[in-house]
XYZ file of C-alpha atoms in Angstrom:
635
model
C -14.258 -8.354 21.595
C -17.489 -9.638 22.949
C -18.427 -11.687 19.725
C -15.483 -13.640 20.519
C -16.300 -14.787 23.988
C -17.303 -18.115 23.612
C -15.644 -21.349 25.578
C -13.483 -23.017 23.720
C -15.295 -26.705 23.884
C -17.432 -24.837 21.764
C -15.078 -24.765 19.076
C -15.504 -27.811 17.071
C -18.705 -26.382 16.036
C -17.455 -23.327 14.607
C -15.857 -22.662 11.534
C -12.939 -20.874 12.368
C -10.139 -19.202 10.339
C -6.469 -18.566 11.385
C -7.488 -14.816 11.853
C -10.261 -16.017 14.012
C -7.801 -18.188 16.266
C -5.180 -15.329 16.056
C -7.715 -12.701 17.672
C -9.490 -15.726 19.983
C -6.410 -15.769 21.597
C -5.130 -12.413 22.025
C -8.217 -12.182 23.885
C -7.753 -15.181 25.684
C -3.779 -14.179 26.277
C -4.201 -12.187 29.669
C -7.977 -13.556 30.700
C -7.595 -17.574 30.532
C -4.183 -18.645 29.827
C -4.479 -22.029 29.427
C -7.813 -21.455 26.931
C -5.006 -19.740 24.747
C -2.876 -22.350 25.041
C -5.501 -24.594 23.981
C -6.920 -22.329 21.096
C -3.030 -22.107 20.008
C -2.374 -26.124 19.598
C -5.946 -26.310 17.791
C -5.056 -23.633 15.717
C -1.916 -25.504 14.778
C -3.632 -28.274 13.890
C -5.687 -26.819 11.607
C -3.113 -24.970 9.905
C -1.334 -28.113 9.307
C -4.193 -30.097 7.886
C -5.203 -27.115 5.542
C -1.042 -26.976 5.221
C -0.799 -23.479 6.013
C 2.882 -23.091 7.401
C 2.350 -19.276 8.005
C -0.750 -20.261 10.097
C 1.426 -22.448 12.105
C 4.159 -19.594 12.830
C 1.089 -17.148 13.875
C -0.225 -19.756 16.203
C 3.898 -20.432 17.635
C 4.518 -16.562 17.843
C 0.951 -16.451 20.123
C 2.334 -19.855 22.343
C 5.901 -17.812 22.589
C 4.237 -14.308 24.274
C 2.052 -16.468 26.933
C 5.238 -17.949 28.174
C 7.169 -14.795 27.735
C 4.048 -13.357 30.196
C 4.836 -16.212 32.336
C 8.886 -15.379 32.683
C 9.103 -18.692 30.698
C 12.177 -17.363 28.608
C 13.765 -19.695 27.210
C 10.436 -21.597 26.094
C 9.023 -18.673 24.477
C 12.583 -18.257 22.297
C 12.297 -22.266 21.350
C 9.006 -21.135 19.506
C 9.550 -17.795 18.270
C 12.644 -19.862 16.443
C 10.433 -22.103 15.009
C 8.251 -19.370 13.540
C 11.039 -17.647 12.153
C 12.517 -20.661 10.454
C 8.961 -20.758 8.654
C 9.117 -17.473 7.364
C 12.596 -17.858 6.098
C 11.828 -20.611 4.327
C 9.034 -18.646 2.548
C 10.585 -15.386 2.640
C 8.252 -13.970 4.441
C 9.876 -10.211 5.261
C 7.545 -9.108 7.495
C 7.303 -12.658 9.624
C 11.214 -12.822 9.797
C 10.458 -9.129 11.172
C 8.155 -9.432 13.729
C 9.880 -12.909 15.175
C 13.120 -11.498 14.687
C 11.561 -8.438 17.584
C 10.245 -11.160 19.185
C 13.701 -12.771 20.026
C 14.932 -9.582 20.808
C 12.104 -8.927 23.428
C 12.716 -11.550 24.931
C 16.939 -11.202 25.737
C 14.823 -7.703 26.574
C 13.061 -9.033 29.401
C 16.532 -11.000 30.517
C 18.333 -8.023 31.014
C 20.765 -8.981 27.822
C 20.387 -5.344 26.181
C 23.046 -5.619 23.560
C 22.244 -8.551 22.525
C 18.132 -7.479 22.374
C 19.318 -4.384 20.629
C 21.585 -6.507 18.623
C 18.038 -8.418 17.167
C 16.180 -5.146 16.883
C 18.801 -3.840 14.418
C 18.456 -7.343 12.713
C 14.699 -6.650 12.132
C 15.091 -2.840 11.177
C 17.679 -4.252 8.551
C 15.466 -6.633 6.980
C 12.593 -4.328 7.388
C 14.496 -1.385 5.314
C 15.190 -4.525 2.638
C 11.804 -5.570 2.583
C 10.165 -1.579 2.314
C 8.242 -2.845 5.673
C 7.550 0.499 7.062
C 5.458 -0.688 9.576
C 8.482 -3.177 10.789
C 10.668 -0.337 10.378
C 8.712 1.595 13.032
C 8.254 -1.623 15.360
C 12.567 -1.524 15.127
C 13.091 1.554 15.757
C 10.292 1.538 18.594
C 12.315 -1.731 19.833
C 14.979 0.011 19.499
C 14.330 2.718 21.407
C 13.341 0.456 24.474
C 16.740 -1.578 24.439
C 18.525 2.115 25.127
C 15.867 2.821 27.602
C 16.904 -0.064 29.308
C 20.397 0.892 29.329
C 19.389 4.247 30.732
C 20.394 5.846 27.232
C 17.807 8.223 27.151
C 19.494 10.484 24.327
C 20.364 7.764 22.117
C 16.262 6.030 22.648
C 14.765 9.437 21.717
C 16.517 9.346 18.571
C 15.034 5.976 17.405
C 11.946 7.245 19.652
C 11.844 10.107 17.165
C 11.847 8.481 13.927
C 9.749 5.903 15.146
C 7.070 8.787 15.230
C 7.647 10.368 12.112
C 6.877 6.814 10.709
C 3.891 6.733 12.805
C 2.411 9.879 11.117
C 2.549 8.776 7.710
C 0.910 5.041 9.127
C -2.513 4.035 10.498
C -3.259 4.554 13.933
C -2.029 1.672 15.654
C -0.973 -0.027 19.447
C 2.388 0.735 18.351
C 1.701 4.316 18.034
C 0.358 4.067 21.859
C 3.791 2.508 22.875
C 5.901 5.417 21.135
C 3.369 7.846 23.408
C 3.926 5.857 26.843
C 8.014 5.497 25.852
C 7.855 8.789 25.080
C 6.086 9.324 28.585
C 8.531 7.276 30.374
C 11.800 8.810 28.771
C 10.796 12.510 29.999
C 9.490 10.950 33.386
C 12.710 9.478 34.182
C 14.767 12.507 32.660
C 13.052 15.161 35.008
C 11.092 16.785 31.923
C 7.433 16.364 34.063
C 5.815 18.633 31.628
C 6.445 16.819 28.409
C 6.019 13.380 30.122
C 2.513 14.260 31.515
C 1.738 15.607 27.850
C 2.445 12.694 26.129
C 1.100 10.325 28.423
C -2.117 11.741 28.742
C -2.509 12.212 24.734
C -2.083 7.993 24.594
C -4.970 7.903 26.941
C -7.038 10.134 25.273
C -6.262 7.630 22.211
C -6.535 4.343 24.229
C -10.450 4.517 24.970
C -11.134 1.469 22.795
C -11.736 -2.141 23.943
C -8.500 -3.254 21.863
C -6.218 -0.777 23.283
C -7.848 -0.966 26.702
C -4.033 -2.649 28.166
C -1.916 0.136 26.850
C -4.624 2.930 28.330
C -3.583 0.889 32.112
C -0.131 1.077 31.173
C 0.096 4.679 30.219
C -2.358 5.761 33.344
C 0.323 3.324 35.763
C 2.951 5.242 34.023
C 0.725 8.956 34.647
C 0.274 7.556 38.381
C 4.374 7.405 38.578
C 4.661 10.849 37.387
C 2.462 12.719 39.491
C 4.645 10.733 42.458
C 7.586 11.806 41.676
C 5.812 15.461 42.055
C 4.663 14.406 45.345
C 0.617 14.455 44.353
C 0.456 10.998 45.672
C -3.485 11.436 46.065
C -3.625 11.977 42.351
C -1.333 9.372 41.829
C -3.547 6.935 44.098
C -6.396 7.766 42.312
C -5.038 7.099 39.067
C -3.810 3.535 39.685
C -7.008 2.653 41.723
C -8.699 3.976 38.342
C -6.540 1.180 36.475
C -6.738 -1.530 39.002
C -10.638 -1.293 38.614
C -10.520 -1.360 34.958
C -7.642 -4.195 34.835
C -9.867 -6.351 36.633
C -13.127 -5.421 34.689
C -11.185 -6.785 31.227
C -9.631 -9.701 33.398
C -6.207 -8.278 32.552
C -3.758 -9.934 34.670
C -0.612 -8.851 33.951
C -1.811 -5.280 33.701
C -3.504 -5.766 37.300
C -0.209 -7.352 38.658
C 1.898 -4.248 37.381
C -0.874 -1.931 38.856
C -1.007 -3.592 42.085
C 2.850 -3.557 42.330
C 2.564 -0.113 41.765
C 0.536 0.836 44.157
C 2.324 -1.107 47.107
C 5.363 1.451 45.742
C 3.402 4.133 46.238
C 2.285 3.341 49.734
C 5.591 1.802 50.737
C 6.478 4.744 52.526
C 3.152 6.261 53.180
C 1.560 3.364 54.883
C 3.529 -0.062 54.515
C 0.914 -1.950 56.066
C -1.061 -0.655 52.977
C 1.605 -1.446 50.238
C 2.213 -5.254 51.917
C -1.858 -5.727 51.394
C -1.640 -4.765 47.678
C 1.637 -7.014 47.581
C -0.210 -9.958 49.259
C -3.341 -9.476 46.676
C -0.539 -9.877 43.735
C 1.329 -13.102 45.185
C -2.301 -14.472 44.874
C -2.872 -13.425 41.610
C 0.461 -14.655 40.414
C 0.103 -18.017 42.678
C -2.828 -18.558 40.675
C -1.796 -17.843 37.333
C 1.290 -20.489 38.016
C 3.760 -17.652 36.768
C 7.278 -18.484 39.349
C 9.097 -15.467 38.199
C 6.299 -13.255 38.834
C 5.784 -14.507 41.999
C 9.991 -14.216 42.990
C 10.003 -10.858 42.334
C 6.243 -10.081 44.505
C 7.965 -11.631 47.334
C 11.283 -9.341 46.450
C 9.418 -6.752 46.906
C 7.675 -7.916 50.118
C 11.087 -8.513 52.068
C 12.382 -5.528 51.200
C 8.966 -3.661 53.293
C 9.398 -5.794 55.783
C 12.780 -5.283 56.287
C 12.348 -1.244 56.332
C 9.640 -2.268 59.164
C 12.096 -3.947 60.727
C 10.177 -6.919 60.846
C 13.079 -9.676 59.478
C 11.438 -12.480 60.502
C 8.972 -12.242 57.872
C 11.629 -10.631 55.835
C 13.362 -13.982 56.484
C 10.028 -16.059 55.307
C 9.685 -13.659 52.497
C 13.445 -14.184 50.744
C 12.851 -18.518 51.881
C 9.968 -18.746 49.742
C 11.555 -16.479 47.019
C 14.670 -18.901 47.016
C 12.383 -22.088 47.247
C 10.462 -20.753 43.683
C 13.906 -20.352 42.310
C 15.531 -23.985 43.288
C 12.293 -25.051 41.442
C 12.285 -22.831 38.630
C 15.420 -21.993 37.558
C 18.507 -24.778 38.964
C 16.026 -27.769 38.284
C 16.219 -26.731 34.517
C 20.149 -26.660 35.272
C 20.785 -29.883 36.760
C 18.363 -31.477 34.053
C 20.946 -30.659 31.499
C 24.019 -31.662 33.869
C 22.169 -34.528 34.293
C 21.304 -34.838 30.638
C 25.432 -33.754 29.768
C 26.244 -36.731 32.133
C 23.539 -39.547 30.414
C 25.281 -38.208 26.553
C 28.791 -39.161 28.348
C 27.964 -42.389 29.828
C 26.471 -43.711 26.791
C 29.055 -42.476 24.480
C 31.333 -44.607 27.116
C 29.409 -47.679 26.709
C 28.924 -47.551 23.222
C 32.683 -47.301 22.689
C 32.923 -50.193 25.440
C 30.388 -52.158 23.067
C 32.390 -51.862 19.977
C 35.605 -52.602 21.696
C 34.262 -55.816 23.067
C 33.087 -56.709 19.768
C 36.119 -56.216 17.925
C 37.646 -58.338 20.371
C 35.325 -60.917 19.942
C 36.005 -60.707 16.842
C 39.362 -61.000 16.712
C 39.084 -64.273 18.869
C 36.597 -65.785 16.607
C 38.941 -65.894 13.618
C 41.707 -66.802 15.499
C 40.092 -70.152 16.474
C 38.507 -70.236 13.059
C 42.776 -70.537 12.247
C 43.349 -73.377 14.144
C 40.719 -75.315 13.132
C 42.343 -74.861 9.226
C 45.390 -75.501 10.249
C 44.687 -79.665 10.013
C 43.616 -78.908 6.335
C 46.759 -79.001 4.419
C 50.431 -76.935 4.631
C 49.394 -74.564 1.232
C 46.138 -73.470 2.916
C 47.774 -72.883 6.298
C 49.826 -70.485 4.791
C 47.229 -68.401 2.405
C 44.677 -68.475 6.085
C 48.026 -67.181 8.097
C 48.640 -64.461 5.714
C 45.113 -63.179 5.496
C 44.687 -63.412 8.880
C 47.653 -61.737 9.606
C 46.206 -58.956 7.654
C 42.763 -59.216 9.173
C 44.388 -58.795 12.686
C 46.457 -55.588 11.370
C 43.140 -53.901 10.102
C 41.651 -55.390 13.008
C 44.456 -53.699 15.272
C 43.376 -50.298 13.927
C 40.342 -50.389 14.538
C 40.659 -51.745 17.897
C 42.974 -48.413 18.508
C 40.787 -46.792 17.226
C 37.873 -47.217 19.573
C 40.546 -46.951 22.399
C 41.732 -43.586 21.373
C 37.608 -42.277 20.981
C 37.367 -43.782 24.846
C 40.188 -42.113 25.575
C 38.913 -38.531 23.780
C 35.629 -39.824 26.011
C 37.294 -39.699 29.411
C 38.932 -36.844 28.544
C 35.899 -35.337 28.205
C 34.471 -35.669 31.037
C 37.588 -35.180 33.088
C 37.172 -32.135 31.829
C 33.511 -31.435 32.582
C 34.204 -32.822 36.192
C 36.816 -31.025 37.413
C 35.483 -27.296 36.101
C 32.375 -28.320 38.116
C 34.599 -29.515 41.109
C 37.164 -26.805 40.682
C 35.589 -23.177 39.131
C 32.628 -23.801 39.955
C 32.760 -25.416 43.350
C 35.343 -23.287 44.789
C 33.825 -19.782 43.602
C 30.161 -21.557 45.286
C 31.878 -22.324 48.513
C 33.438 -18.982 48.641
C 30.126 -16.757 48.471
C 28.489 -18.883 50.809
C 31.767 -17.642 53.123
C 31.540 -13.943 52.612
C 27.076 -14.698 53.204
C 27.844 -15.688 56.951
C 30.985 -12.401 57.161
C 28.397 -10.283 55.986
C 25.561 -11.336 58.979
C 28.167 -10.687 61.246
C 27.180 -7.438 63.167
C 30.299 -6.625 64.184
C 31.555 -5.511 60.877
C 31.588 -2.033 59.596
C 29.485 -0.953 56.723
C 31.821 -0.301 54.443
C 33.261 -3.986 54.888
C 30.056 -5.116 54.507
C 29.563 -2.920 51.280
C 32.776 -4.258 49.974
C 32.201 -8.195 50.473
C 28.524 -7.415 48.523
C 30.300 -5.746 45.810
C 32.804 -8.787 45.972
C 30.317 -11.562 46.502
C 28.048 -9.816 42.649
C 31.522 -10.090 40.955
C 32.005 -13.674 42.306
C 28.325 -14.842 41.133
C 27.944 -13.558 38.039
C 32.013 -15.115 37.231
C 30.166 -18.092 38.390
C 27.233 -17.688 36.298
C 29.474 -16.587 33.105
C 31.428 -20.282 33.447
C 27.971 -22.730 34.202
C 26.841 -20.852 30.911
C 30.037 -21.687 29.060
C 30.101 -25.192 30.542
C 26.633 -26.370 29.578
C 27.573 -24.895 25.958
C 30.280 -26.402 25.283
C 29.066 -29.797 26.884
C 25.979 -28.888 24.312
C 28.776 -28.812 21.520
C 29.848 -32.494 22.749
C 26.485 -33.821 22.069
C 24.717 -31.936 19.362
C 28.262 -30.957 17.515
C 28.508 -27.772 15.888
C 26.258 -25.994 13.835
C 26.734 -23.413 11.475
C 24.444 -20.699 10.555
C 25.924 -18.621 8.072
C 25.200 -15.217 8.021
C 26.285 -11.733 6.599
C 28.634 -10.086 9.289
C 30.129 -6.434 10.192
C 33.208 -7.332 12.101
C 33.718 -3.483 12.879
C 30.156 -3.749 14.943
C 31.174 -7.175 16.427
C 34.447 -5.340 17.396
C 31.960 -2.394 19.280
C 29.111 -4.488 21.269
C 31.925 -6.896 22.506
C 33.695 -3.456 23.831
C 31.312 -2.578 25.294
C 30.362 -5.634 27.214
C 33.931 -5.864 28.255
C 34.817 -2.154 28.684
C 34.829 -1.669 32.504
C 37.319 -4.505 32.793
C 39.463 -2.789 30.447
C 38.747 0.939 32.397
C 39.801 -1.192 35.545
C 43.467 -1.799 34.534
C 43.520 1.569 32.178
C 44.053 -1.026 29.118
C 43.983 1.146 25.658
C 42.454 -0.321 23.135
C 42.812 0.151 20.123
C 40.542 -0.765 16.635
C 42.256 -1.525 12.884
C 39.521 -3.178 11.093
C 38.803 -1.269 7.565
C 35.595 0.342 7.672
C 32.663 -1.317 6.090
C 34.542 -4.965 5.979
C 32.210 -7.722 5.685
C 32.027 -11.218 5.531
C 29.396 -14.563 5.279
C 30.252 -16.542 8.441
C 28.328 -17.883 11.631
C 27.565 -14.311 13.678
C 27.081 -15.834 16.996
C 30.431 -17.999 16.731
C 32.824 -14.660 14.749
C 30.885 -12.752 17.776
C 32.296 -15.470 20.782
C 35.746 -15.543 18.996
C 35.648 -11.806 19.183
C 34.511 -11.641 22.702
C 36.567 -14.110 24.498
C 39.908 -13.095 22.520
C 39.408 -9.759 23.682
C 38.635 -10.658 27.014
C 41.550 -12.734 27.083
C 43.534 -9.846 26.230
C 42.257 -7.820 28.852
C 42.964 -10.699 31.598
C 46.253 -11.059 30.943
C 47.374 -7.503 29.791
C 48.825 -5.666 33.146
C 47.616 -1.851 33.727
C 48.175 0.325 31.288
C 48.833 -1.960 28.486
C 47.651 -1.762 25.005
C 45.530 -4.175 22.948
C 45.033 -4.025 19.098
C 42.092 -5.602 17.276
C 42.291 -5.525 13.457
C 42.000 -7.495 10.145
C 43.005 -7.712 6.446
C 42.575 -9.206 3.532
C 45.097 -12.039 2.702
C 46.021 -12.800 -1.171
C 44.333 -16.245 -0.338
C 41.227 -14.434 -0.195
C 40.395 -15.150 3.120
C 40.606 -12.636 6.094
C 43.016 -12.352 8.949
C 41.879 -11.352 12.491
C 44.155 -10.397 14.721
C 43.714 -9.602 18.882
C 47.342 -8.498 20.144
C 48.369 -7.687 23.300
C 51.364 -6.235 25.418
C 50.881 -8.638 28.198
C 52.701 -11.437 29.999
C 52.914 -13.859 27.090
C 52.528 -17.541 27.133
C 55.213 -20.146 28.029
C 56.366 -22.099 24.978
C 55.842 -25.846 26.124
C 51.755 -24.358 27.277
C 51.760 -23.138 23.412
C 51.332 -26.490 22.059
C 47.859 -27.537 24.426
C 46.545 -24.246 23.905
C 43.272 -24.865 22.017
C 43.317 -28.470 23.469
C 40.850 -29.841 26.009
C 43.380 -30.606 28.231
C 44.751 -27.102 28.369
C 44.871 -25.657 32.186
C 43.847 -22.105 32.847
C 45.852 -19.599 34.675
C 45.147 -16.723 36.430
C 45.154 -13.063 35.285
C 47.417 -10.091 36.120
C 44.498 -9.217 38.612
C 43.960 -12.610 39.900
C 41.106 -12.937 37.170
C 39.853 -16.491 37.439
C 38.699 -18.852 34.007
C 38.284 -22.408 32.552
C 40.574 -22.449 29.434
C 37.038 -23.910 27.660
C 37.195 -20.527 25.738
C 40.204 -21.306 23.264
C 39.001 -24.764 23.201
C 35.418 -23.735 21.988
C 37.337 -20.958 20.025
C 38.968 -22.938 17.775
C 35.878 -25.721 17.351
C 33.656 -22.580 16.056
C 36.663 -21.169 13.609
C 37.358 -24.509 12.154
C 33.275 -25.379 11.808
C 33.327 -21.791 10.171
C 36.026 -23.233 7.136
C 39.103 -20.862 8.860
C 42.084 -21.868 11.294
C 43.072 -20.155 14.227
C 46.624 -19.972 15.800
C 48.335 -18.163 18.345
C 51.778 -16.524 18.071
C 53.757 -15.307 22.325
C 56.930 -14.436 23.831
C 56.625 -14.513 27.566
C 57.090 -10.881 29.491
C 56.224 -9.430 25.763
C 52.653 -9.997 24.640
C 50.682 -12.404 22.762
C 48.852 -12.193 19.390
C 46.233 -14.445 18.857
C 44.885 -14.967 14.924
C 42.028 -16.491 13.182
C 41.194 -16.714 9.085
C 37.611 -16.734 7.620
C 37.060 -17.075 4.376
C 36.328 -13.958 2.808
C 32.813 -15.176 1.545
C 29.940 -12.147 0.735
């Protein structure tokens, strides 16, 4: 690595290729951030005067992991798109593979496992196509790691294991490394100390080069943990002092933030004053690397030591300064597009103003253009009153027109207005209720265990509608836009199931599955996957316990294909049957009291239509409901 540490002002005098700026900046990724950043948009221009679109996707794919280091999610997915659009327009295999992982890591680091593993199967598919073996193995190593996440330790060994029978017939690579330290982590975390140590240590003995020197601190943080849990904290000390030393020697600073977090776990009990110095040393190194998310979850982890000591006042300052970061970080970037949701509303309303002022101007203009023709002559009164009698009609129409698209306009934000005043402000004011009940010392702890349990449910309901919200308000704006893809309803049918099941286990709802196995179709997969989900979780809303729910499809002689979610619920009152998928439709609450928004059908039916299909809804009240949707059965 040495021959590539040079500043980059330096660069104009060097002859550089796209593999040079590629391994410039994986050096420059953890060491000097913002030199990568740099070395990233020069590489990009380069690429784009030598017109090397793959050389622009490798330099997008390095901008998208510095701000995934940095917690910046949602930037890192805007470029890791970008890339990936690149290589589908070449057909690149193993470019659409490795951004394709990419998106998944990053719904990874989000906590969104289905959806990562979702992206991972994605990649392993088009790896398989492409006889990408070393994409295969990145899949299934992916893979692996989404099930980890879920604690679904048997199911991740099984991708872990052919992930290392790939590895065997491949070069030696940092991908075999992670398959050792997954591995490590699987048998750590299953009790199996043995075979965790084992592997662990066998990805260190492999990790002694400058290259892999990152994965060695990993797997010796991950040893450290290990030898914890067997209560040899000295060797465990030892280990992670062993990595800090080295993190800091290769100016590593992710791998020194995990190592230092580590170690103020490992002294959090032994000596807290200990495990708040290590804590304090990695708010530092995270204050100066600018990354906010890092730095929330430092001072996470400080509160909680100080409130074990007992010490809440700093507790207190601990969780201010996490919530400051956060008002910063994450609700500025929300109210931006509420604000931006409210500027696309207000000009839509005086644009249609604009156009109904001019058509009335218009339609004054040629009525005094009328009267002056009148004093003409008695033949030529007649021919102007006729055509301007059919001037005004047209006229008329048009004027309607623009008053009906005001209209749709007000509706609109009626609509966005009172789900921010109602479901949003209402759930808001309500947790902010059960915060002050639960300070309240007088109240037992298993009140106080209930209202937290109560006041998670209430947030992330909260959460689930803003998301919605700025979606469909997204829709408003930017209109639909279709992606079509190749799509197994039967595995739409599954990860919406599960996403939804312990709502269903709740009420003791059966459901039950009818779609023909290995049914495809070619439709949008994210907008057949929200139909799925929110018709099922419709079902389950309304459906009292122990109902049943039926999900199926068939082919139609129309060749098209018929979805169907049924349900033995209450049903829906004829004269609400009508407004149903309308914008002006008015939620009601479940059999449980479960609040929503009624945006769901609306956005429903916007994404079945944009998808060439029609969607429809057939109740009797006390009876059940069956909602339906056609695609066209496209392959």
């Amino acid at each position: 690595m040495s021959s590539f540490n040079y500043p980059p002002d330096t660069l104009n005098h060097k002859k550089l290729t796209i593999k040079d700026y590629d391994r410039l900046i994986s050096y420059y990724r953890y060491y000097k951030p913002d030199s990568a950043v740099y070395l990233a948009k020069q590489g990009i221009i380069f690429s784009r005067q030598c017109r090397n679109d793959s050389g622009v996707a490798v330099m997008l794919n390095q901008l998208g992991m510095i701000d995934d280091n940095f917690g910046r999610f949602e930037e890192s997915r805007d470029k890791y798109l970008q890339a990936l659009a690149i290589y589908q327009r070449a057909h690149n295999v193993k470019g659409i593979s490795v951004e394709t992982i990419r998106l998944g890591v990053v719904e990874l680091r989000k906590g969104n496992y289905d959806k990562a593993i979702g992206y991972f199967l994605h990649a392993l598919k088009v790896s398989e196509q492409g006889k990408n073996a070393t994409g295969k193995m990145e899949a299934y190593l992916t893979l692996a790691e989404g099930y980890m996440g879920q604690r679904k330790y048997d199911v991740a060994l099984t991708y872990l294991n052919k992930a290392e029978a790939l590895n065997e017939t491949l070069p030696f690579s940092n991908l075999s490394l992670n398959i050792y330290n997954n591995y490590g982590v699987i048998y750590r975390e299953t009790g199996d100390y043995p075979q965790a140590i084992a592997y662990l240590q066998k990805g260190i003995g492999l990790s002694t080069l400058p290259q892999y020197q990152g994965l060695n601190i990993t797997l010796t943080n991950n040893l450290a943990k290990v030898y914890s849990k067997l209560g040899d904290r000295n060797r465990s000390i030892d280990l992670q002092e062993a990595a800090l030393a080295k993190a800091r020697k290769i100016h590593n600073y992710l791998r020194e933030l995990q190592t230092l977090t580590g170690l103020a776990d490992t002294y959090s009990k032994l000596n807290p004053t200990k495990a708040i110095a290590y804590l304090k040393q990695a708010q530092e190194l995270v204050k100066e690397k600018g990354s906010r998310k890092q730095e929330m979850e430092v001072l996470n982890d400080l509160a909680a030591i100080y409130k074990a000591q007992k010490n809440y006042l700093d507790a207190l300052m601990a969780k201010e300064q996490e919530h400051t970061i956060a008002d910063s970080f994450y609700y500025q970037h929300m109210s931006r597009q509420i604000t931006s949701l409210q500027s696309a509303y207000e000009l839509q309303r005086s644009e249609a103003k604009v156009k109904e002022l001019k058509l009335i101007n218009s339609r004054d203009e040629l009525q005094r253009n009328l009267i002056l023709l009148v004093t003409v002559s008695c033949l030529v009164i007649l021919i102007i009153v006729c055509l301007s009698l059919y001037r005004s009609n047209k006229l008329n129409k048009l004027l309607n027109s623009a008053n009906v698209s005001l209209k749709e306009s007000n509706t609109v934000k009626d609509k966005l207005f009172s789900v921010l005043a109602h479901d949003l402000r209402a759930p808001f004011a309500s947790i902010i209720d059960m915060l002050y009940f639960i300070n309240d010392d007088d109240i037992t702890d298993e009140e106080r265990s209930g209202m937290i349990d109560k006041l998670a449910l209430t947030s992330s309901a909260s959460l689930e509608t803003l998301n919605m919200l700025l979606r469909w308000g997204q829709m408003q704006i930017k209109g639909v836009k279709v992606n079509p893809d190749k799509v197994k309803p039967q595995m739409v049918f599954e990860r919406s199931l599960a996403l939804l099941s312990s709502a269903a286990e709740k009420k003791q709802i059966n459901i039950q599955e009818q779609i023909p196995a290995g049914t495809k179709l070619l439709t949008d997969p994210d907008h057949f996957e929200f139909v799925i989900r929110n018709l099922l979780s419709n079902a389950i809303k309304f459906t009292p316990t122990g109902g049943t729910i039926t999900v199926g499809c068939e082919v139609q002689v129309n060749n098209k294909l018929e979805f169907w979610v049924s349900d033995t619920g209450v049903g829906i009152a004829p004269e609400r049957m009508t407004n149903l998928f309308n914008i002006t439709s008015v939620s009601t609450p479940g059999t449980n009291n479960e609040t929503g928004t009624a945006l769901g059908l609306v956005m429903c039916k916007e994404f079945v239509e944009a998808n060439d299909g029609s969607i429809w809804v057939e109740s009797e009240l006390g009876k059940g409901s069956v909602f339906k949707f056609t695609l066209p059965y496209r392959i």
